[in-house]
GROMACS .gro file of N, CA and C in nm:
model
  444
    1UNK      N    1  -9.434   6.221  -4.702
    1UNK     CA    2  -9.503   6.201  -4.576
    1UNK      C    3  -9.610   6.311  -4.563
    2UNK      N    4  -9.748   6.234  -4.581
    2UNK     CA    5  -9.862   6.385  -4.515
    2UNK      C    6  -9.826   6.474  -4.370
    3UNK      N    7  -9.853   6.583  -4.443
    3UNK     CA    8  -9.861   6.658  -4.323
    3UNK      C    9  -9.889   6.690  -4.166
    4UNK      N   10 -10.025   6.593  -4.183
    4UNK     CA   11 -10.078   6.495  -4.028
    4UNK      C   12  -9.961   6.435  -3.963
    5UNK      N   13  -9.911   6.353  -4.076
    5UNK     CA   14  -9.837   6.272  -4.024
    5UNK      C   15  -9.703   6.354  -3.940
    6UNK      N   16  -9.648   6.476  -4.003
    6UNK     CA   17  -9.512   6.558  -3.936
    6UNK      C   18  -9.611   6.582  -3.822
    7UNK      N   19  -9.682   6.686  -3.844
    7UNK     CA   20  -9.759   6.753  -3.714
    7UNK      C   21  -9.756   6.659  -3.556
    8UNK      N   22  -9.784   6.533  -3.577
    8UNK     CA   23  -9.812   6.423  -3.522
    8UNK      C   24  -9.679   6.424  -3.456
    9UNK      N   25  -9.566   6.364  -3.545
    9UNK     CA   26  -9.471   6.326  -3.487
    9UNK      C   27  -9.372   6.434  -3.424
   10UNK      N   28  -9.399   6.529  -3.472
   10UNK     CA   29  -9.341   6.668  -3.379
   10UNK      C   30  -9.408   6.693  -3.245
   11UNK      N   31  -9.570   6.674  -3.278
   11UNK     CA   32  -9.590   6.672  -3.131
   11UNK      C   33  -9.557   6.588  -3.004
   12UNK      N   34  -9.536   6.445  -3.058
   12UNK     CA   35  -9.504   6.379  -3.032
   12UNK      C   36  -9.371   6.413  -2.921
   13UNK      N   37  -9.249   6.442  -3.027
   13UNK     CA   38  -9.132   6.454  -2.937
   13UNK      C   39  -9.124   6.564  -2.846
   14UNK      N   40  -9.180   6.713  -2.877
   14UNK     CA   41  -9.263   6.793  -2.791
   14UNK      C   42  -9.260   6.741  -2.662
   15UNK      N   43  -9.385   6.672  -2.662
   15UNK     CA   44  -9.467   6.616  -2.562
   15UNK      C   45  -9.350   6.510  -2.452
   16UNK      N   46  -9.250   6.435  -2.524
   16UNK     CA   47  -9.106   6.357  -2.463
   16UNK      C   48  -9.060   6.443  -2.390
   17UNK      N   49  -9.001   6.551  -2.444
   17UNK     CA   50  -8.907   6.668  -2.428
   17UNK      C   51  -8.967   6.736  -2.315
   18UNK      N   52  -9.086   6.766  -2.283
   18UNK     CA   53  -9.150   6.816  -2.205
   18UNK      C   54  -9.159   6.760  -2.052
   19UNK      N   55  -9.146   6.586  -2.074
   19UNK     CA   56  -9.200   6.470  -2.001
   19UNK      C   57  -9.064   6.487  -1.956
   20UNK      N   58  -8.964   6.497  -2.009
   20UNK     CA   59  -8.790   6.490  -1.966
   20UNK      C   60  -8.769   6.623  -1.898
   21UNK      N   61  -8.816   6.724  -1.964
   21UNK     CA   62  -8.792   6.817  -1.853
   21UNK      C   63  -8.855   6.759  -1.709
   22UNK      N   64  -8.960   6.774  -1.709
   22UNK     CA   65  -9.052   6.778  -1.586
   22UNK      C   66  -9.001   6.693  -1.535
   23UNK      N   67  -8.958   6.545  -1.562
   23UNK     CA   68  -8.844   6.455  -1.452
   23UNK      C   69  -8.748   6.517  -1.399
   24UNK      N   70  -8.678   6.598  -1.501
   24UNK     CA   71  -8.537   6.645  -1.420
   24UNK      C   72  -8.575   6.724  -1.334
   25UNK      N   73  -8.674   6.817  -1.359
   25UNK     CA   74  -8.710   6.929  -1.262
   25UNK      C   75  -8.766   6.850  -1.075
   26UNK      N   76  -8.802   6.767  -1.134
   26UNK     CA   77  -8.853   6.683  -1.000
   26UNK      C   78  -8.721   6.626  -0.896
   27UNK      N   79  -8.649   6.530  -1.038
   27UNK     CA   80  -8.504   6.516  -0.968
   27UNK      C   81  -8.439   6.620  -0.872
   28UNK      N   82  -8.432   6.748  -0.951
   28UNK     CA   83  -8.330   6.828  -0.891
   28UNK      C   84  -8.426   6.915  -0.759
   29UNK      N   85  -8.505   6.901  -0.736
   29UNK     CA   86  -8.623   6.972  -0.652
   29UNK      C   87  -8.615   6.874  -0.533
   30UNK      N   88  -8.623   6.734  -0.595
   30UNK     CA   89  -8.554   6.642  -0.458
   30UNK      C   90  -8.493   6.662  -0.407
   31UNK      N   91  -8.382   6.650  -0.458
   31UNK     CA   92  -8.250   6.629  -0.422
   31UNK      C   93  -8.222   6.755  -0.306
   32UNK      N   94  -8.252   6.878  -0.373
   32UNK     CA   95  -8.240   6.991  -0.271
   32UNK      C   96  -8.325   7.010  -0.248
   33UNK      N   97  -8.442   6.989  -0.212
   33UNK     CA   98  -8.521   6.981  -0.052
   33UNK      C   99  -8.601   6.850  -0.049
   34UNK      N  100  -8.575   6.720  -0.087
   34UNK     CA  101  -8.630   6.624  -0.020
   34UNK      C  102  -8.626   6.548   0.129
   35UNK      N  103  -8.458   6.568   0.168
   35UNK     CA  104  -8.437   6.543   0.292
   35UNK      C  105  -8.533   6.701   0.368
   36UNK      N  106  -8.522   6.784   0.365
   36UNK     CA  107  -8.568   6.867   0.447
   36UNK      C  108  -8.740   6.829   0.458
   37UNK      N  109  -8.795   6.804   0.347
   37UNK     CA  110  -8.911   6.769   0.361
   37UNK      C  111  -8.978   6.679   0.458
   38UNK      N  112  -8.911   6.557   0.420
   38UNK     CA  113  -8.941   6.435   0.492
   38UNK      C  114  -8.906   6.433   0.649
   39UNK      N  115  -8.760   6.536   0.680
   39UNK     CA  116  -8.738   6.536   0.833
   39UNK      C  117  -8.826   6.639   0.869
   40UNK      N  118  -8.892   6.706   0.784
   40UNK     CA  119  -9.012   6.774   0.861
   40UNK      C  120  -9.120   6.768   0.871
   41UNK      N  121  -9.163   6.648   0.770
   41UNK     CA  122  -9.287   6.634   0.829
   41UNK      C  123  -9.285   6.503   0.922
   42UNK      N  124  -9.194   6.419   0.920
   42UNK     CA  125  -9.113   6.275   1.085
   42UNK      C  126  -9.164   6.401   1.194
   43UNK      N  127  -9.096   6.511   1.216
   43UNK     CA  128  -9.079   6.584   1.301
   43UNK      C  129  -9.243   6.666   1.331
   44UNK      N  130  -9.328   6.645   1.210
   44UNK     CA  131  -9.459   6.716   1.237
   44UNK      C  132  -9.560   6.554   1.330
   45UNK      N  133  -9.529   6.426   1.300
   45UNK     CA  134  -9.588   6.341   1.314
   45UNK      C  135  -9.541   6.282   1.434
   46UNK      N  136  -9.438   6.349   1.466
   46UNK     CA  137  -9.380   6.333   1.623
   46UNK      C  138  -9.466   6.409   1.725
   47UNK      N  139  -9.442   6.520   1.676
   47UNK     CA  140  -9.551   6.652   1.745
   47UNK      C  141  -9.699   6.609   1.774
   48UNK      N  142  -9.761   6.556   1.607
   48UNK     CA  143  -9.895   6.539   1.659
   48UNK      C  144  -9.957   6.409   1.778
   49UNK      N  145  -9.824   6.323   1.754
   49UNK     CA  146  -9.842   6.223   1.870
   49UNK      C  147  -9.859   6.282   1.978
   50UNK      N  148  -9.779   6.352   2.030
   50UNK     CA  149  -9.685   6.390   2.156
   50UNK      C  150  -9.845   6.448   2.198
   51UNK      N  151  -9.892   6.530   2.111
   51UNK     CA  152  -9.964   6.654   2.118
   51UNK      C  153 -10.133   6.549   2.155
   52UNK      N  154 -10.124   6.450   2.066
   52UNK     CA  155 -10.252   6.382   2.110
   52UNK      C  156 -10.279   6.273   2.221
   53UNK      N  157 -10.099   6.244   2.257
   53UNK     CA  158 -10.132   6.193   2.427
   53UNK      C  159 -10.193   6.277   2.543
   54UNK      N  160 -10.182   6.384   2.513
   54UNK     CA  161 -10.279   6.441   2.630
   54UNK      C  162 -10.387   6.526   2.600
   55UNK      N  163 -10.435   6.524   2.503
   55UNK     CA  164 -10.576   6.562   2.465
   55UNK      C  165 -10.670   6.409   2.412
   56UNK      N  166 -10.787   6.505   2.330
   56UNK     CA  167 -10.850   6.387   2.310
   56UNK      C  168 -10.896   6.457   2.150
   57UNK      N  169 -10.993   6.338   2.107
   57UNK     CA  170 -11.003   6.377   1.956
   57UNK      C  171 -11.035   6.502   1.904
   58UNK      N  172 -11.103   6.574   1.978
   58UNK     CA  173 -11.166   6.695   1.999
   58UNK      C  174 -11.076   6.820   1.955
   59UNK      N  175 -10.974   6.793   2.072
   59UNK     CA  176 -10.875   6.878   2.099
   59UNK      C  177 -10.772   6.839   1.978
   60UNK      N  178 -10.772   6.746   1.916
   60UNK     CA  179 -10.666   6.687   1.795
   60UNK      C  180 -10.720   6.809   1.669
   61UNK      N  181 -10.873   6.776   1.626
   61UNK     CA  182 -10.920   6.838   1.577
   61UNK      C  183 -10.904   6.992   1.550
   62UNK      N  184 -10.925   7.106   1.704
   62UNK     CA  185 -10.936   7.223   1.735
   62UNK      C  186 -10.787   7.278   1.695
   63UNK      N  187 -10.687   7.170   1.732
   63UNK     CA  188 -10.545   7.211   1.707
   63UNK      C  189 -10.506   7.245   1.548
   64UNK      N  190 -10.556   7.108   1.473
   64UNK     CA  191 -10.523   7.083   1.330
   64UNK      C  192 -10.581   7.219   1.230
   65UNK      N  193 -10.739   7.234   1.327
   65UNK     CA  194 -10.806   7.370   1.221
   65UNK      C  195 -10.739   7.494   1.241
   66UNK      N  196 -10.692   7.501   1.383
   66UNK     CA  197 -10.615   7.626   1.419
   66UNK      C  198 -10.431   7.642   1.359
   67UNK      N  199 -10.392   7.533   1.288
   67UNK     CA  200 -10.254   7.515   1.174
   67UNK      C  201 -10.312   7.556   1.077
   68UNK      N  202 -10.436   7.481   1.075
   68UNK     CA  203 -10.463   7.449   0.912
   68UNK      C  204 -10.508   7.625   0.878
   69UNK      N  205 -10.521   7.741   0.960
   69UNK     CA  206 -10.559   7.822   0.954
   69UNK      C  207 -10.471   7.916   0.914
   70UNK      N  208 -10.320   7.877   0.950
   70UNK     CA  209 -10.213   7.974   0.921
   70UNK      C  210 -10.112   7.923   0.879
   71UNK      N  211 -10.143   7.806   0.749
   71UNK     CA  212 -10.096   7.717   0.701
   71UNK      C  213 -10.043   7.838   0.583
   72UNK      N  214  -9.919   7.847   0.513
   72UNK     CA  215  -9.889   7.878   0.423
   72UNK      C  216  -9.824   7.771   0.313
   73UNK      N  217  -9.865   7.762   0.160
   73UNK     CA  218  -9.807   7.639   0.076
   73UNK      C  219  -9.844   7.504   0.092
   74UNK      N  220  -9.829   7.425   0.034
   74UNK     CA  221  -9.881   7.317   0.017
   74UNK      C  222  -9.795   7.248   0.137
   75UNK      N  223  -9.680   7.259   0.147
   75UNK     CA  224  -9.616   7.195   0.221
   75UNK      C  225  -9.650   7.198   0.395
   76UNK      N  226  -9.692   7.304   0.418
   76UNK     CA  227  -9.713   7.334   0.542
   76UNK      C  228  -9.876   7.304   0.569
   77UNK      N  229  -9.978   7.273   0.453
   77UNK     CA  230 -10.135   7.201   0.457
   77UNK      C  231 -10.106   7.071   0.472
   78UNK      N  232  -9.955   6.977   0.411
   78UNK     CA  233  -9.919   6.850   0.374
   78UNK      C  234  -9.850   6.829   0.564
   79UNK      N  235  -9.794   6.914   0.584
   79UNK     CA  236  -9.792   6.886   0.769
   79UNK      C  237  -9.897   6.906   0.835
   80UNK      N  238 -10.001   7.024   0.817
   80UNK     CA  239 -10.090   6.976   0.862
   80UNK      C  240 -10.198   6.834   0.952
   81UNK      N  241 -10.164   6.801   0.791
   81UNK     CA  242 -10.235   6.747   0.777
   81UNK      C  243 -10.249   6.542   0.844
   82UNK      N  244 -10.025   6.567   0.840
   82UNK     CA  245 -10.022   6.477   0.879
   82UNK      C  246 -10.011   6.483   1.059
   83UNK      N  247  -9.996   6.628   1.072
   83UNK     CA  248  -9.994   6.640   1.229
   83UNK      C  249 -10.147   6.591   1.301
   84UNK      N  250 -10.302   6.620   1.239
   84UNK     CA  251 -10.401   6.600   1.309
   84UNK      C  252 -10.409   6.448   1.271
   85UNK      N  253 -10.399   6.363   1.153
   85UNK     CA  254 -10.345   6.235   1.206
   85UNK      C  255 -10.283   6.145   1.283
   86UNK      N  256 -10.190   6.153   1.289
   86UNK     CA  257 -10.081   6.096   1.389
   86UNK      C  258 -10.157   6.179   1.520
   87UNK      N  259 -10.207   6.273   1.534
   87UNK     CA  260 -10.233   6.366   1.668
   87UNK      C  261 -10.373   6.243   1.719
   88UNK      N  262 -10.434   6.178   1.616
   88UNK     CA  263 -10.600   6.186   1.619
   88UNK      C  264 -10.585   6.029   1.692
   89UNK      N  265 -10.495   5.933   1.620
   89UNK     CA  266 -10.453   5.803   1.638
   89UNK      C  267 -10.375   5.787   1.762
   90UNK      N  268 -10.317   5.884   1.835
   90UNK     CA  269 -10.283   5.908   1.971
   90UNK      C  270 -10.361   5.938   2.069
   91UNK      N  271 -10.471   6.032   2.049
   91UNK     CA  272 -10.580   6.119   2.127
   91UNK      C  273 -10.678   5.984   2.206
   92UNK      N  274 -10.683   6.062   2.263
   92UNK     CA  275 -10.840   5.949   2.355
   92UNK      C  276 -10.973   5.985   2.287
   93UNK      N  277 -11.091   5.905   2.249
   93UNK     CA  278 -11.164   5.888   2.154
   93UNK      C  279 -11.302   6.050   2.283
   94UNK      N  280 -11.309   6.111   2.143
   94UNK     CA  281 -11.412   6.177   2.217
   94UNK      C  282 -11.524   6.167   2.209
   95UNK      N  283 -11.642   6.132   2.320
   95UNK     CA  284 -11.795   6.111   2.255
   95UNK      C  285 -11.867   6.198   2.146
   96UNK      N  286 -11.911   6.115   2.059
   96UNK     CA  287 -11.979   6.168   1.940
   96UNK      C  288 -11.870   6.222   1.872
   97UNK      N  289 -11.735   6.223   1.875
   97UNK     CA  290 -11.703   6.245   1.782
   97UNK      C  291 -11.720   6.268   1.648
   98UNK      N  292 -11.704   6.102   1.587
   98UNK     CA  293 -11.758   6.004   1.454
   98UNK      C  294 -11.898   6.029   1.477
   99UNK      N  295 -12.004   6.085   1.527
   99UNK     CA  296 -12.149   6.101   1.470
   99UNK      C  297 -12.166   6.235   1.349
  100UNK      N  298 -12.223   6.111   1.253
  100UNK     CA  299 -12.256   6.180   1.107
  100UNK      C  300 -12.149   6.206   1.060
  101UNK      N  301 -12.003   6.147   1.092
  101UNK     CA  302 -11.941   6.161   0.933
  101UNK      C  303 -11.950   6.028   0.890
  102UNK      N  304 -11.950   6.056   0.784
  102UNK     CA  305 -11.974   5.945   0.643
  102UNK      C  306 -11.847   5.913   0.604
  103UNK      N  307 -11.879   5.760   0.553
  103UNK     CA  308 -11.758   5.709   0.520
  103UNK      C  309 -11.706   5.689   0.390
  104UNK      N  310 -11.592   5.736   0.360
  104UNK     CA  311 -11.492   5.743   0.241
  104UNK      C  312 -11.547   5.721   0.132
  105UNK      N  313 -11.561   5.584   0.101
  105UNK     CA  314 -11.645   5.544   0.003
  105UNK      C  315 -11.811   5.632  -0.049
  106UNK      N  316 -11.842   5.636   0.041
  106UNK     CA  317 -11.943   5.761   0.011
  106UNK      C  318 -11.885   5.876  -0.049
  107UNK      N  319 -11.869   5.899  -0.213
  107UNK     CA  320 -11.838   5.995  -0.227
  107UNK      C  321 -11.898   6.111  -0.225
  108UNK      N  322 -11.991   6.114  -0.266
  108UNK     CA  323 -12.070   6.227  -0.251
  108UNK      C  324 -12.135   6.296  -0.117
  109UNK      N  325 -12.136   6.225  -0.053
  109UNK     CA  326 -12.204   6.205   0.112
  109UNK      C  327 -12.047   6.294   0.142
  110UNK      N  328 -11.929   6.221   0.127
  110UNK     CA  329 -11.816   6.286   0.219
  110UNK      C  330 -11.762   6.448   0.130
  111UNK      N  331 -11.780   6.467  -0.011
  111UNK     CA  332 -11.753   6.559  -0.053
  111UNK      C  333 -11.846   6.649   0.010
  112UNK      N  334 -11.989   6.681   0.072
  112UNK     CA  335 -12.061   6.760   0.075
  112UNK      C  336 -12.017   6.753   0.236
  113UNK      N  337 -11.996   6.655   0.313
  113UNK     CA  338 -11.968   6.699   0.442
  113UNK      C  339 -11.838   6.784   0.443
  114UNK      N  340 -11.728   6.723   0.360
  114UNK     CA  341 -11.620   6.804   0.369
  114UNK      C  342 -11.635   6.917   0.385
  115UNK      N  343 -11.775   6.975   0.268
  115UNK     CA  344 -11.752   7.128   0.226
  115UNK      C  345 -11.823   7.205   0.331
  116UNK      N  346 -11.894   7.116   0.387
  116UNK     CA  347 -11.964   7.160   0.527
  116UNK      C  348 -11.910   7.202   0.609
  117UNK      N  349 -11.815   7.102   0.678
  117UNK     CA  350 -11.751   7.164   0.736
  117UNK      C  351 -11.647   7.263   0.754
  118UNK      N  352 -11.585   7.244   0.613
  118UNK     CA  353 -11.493   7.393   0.598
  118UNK      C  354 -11.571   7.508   0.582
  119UNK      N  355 -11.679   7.527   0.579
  119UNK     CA  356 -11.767   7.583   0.577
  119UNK      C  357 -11.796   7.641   0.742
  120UNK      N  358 -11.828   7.601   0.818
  120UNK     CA  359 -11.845   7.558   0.942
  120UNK      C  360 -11.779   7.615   1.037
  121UNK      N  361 -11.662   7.599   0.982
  121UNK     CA  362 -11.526   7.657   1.057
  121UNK      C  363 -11.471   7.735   0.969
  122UNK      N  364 -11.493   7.838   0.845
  122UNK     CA  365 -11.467   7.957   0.847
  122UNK      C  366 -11.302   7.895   0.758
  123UNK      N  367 -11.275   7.783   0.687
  123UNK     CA  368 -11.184   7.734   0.631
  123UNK      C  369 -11.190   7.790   0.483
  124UNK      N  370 -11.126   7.814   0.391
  124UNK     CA  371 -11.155   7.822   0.212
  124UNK      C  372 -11.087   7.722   0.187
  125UNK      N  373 -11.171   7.678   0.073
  125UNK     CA  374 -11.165   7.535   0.009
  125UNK      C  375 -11.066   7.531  -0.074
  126UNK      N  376 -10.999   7.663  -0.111
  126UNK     CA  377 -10.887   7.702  -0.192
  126UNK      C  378 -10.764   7.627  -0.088
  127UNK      N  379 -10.752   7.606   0.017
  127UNK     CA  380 -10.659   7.550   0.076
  127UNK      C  381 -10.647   7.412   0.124
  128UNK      N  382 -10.725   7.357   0.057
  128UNK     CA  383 -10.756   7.188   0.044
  128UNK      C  384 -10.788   7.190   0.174
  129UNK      N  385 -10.925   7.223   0.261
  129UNK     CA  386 -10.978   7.213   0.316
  129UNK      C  387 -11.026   7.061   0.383
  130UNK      N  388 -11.070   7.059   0.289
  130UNK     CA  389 -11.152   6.895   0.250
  130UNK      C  390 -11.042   6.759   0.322
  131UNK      N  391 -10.902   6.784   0.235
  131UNK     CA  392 -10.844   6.711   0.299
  131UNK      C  393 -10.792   6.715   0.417
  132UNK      N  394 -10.818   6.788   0.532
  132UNK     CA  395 -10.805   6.831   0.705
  132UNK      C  396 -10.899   6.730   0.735
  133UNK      N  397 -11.053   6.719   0.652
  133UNK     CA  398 -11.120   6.637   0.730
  133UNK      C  399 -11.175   6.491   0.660
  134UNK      N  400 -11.088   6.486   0.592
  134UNK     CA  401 -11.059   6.356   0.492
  134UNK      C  402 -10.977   6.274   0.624
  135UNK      N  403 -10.911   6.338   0.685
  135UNK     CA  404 -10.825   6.282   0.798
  135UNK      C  405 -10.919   6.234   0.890
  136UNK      N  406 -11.024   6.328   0.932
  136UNK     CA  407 -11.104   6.270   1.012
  136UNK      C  408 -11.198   6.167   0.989
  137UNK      N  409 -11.278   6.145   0.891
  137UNK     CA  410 -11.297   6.071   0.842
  137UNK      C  411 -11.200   5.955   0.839
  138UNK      N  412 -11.097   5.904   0.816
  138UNK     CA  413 -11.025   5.782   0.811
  138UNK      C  414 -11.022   5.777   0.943
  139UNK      N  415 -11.003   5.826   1.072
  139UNK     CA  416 -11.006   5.857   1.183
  139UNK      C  417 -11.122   5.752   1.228
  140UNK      N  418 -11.214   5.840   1.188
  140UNK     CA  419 -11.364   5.780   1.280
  140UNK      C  420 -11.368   5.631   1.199
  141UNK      N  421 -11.359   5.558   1.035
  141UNK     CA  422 -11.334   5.464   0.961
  141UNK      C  423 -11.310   5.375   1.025
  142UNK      N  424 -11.179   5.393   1.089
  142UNK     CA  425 -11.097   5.306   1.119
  142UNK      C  426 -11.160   5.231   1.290
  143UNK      N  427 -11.199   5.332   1.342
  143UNK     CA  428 -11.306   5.308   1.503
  143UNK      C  429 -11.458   5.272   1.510
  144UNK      N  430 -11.484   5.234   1.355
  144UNK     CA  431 -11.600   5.224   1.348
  144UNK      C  432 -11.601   5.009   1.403
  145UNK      N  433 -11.741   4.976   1.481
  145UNK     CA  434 -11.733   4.835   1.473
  145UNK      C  435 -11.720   4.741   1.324
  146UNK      N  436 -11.624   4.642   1.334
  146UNK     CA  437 -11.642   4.557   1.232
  146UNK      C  438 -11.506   4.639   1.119
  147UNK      N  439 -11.425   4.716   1.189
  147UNK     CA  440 -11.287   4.772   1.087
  147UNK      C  441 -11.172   4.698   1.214
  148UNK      N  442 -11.075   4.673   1.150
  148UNK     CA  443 -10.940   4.669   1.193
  148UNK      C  444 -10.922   4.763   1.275
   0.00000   0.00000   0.00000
């Protein structure tokens, strides 16, 4: 058997072995904290409701940048994130809101607003910025005439 050929098939099982770890590691990472996860972020999407019946989009917004500000880990940007959602889809629509954001499909149009606005508000992009107002964006999307 050429040599290519071992190299190949060693990397090969490598590459299995690797793929099997990284499942189990996921498995067992579930298992002990998946319930905690999920009842906390139910419990973040409760909040942002609650929180956007008596404000308005504005105030959904001001809230989400002021988390998203002392957000530590992914997990706590991933509540975030779902808190100014659920907060935004509750809120009363504020004028001009949705003026000049661009829609989703625009990629380039929404990547440069994203960065704008984390920009804007003093956000680093190191903390997935972008996606705080990826939210808004689906937000204004969804209220635009001629959407569901």
């Amino acid at each position: 058997m050429p040599t290519w050929v071992k190299a190949l098939l060693i990397a090969c099982v490598l590459l299995a072995l690797l793929t099997l770890a990284a499942a189990g590691a996921g498995v067992y990472l579930w298992r002990q904290h998946g319930r905690g996860f999920v009842e906390s972020t139910q419990k973040t999407g409760a909040e942002g409701q609650e929180y956007g019946r008596h404000t308005d989009a504005k105030g959904c917004l001001d809230e989400g940048l002021a988390r998203h500000t002392h957000a530590v880990g992914l997990g706590e940007i991933v509540r975030t994130n779902i808190f100014l959602r659920t907060c935004l889809d509750a809120s009363t629509p504020s004028p001009g809101f949705c003026d000049g954001v661009p829609r989703q499909i625009e990629f380039i149009r929404s990547a440069q607003w994203q960065q704008q606005q984390c920009q804007q508000h003093g956000l680093s992009p190191e903390k997935q910025c972008g996606q705080l107002f990826a939210q808004v964006q689906q937000y204004c999307e969804a209220r635009r005439p001629g959407q569901k």
